[in-house]
Short mmCIF file of C-alpha atoms in Angstrom, two decimals:
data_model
loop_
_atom_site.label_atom_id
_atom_site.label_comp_id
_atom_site.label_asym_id
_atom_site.label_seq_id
_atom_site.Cartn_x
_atom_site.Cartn_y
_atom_site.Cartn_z
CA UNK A 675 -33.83 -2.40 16.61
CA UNK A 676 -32.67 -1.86 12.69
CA UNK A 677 -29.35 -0.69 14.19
CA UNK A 678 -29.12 -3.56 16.35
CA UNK A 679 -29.56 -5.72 13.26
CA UNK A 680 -26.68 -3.78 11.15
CA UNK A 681 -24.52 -4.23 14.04
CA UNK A 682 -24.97 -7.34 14.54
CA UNK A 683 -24.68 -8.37 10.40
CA UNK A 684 -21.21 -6.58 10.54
CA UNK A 685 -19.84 -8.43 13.43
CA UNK A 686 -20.93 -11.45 12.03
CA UNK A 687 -19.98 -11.03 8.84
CA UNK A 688 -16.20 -8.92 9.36
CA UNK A 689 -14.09 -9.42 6.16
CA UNK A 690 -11.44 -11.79 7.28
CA UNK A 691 -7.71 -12.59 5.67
CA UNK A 692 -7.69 -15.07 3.47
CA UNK A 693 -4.42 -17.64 2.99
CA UNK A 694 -3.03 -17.46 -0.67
CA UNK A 695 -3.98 -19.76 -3.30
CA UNK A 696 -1.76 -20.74 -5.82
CA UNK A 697 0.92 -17.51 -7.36
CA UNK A 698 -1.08 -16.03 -9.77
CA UNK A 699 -3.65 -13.40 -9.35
CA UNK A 700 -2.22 -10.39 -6.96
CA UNK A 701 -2.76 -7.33 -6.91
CA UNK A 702 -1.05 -4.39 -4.88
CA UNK A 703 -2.97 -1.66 -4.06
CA UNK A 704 -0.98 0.96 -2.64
CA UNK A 705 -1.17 4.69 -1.17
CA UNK A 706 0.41 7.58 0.45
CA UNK A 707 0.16 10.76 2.19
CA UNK A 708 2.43 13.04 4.15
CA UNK A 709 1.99 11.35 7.15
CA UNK A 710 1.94 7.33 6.08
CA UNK A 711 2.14 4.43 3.45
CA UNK A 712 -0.68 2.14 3.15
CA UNK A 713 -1.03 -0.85 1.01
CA UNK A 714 -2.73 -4.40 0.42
CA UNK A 715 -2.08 -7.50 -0.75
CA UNK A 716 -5.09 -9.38 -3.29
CA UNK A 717 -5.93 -12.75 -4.33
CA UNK A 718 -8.90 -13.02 -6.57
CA UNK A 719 -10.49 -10.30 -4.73
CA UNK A 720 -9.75 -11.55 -1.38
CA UNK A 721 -7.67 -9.82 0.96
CA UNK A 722 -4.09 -11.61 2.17
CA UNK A 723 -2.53 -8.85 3.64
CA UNK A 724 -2.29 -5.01 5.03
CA UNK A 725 0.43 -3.10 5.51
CA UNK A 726 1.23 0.04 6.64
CA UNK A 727 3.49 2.54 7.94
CA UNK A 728 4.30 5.92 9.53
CA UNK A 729 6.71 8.01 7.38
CA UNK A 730 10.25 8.41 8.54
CA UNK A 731 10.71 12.72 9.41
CA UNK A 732 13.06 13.10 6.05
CA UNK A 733 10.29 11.06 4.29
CA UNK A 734 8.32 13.98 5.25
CA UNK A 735 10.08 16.01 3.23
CA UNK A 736 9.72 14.09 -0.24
CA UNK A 737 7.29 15.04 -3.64
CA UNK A 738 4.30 13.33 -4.02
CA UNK A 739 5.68 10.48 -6.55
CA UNK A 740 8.44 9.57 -4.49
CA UNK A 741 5.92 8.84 -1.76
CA UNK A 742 4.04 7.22 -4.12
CA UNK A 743 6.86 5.03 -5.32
CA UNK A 744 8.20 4.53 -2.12
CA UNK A 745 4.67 2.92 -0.76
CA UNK A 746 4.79 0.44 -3.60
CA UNK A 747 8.83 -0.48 -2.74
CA UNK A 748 7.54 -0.92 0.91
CA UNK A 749 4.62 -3.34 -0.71
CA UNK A 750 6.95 -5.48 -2.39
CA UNK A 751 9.64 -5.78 0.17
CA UNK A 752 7.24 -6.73 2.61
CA UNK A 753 5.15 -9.37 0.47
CA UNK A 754 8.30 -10.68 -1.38
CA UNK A 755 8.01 -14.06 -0.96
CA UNK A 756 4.59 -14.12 -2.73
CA UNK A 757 5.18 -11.91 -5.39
CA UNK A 758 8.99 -12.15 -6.42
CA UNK A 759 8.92 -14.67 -9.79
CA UNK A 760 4.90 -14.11 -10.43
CA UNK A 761 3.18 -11.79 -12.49
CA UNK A 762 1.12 -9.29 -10.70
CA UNK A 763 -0.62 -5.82 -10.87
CA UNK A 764 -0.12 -2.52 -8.41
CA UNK A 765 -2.69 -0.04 -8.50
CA UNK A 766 -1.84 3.16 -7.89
CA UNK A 767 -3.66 6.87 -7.22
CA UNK A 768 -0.48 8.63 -8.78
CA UNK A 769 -0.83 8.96 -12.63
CA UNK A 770 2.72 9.31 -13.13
CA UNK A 771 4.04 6.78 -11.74
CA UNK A 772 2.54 4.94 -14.83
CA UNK A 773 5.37 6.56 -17.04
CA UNK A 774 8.18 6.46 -14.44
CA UNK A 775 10.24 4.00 -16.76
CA UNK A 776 10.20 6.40 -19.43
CA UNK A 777 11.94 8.27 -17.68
CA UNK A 778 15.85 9.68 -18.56
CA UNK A 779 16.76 11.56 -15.40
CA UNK A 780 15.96 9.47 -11.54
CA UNK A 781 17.89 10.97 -8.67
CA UNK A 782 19.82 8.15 -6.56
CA UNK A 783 16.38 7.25 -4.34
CA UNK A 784 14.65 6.91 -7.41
CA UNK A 785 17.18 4.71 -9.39
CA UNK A 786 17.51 2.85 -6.63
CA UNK A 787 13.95 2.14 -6.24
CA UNK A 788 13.91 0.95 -9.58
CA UNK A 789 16.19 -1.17 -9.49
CA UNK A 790 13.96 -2.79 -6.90
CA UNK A 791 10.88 -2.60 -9.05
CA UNK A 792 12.82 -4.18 -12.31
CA UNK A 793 13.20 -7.42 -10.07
CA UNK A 794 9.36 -7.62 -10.56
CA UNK A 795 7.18 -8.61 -13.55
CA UNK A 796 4.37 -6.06 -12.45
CA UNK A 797 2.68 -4.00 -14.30
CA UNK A 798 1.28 -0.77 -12.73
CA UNK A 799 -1.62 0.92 -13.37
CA UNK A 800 -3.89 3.79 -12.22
CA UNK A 801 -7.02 3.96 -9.75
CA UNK A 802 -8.64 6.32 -8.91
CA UNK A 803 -7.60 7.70 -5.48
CA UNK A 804 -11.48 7.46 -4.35
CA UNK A 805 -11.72 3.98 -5.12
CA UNK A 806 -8.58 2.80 -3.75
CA UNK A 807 -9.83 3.56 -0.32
CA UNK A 808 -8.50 0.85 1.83
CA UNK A 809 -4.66 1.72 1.11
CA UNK A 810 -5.64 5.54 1.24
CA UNK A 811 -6.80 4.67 4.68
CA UNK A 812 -4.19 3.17 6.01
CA UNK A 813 -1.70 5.36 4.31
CA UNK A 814 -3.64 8.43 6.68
CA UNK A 815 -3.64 5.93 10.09
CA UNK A 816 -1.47 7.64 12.35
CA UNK A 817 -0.52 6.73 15.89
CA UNK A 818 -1.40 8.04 19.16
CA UNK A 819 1.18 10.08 20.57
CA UNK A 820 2.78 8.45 23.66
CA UNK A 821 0.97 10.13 26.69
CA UNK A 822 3.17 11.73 29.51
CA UNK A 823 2.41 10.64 33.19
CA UNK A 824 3.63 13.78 35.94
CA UNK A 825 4.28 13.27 38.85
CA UNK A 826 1.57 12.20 41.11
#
């Protein structure tokens, strides 16, 4: 019966999207692994949007804080149109990525990203990766491979 009741309560209660108020107040949290990107889109702790996506195979191949920096690219290409001209926050699980405009020597993916990112007033800081579990979840959602049908 108590597992009735918590079953019911969740399906009752599911967290739902929630339409944007105002342009002030987001926050990015983003993620990824060697198989996906994962991030979401905050309003005042409300959820407006998820995102995610399988890697590309030469993604595959990339270090850890390109993945990193390419999940929060993906983020703000996708959710443009809320957060170009607005000040905003991305939270991260990669502690370097705090420092990446620091730094003196970007190979072409990584200038380029930048470039992307300096069209932004965001600020990015570090969570984390336990805590950030929503994008670290759908960062690690893969798909089902396509089943074959034989001959019958």
């Amino acid at each position: 019966m108590e597992a009735f009741q918590i079953l019911k309560d969740k399906l009752t209660h599911a967290p739902i999207l929630a339409l944007p108020e105002g342009v002030e107040d987001f926050v990015v949290y983003c993620d990824a692994s060697h198989t996906g990107s994962g991030c979401v889109l905050m309003q005042r702790n409300k959820v407006i949007a998820y995102a995610s996506r399988q890697l590309k195979k030469h993604e595959k191949n990339y270090a850890t804080h390109d993945l990193e920096l390419g999940a929060i690219v993906f983020a703000l290409k996708l959710w443009r149109h809320y957060l170009y001209g607005v000040h905003f926050t991305v939270y991260t699980d990669h502690k370097s990525l705090k420092y990446i405009f620091g730094q003196k020597e970007l190979n072409m993916r990584q200038r380029r990203w930048m470039e992307t990112l300096n069209g932004y007033d965001c600020e990015i800081l570090y969570q984390e990766g336990k805590t950030n579990v929503v994008a670290d979840a759908l960062s690690r959602n893969e798909a089902e491979k396509p089943r074959r049908v034989g001959r019958m």
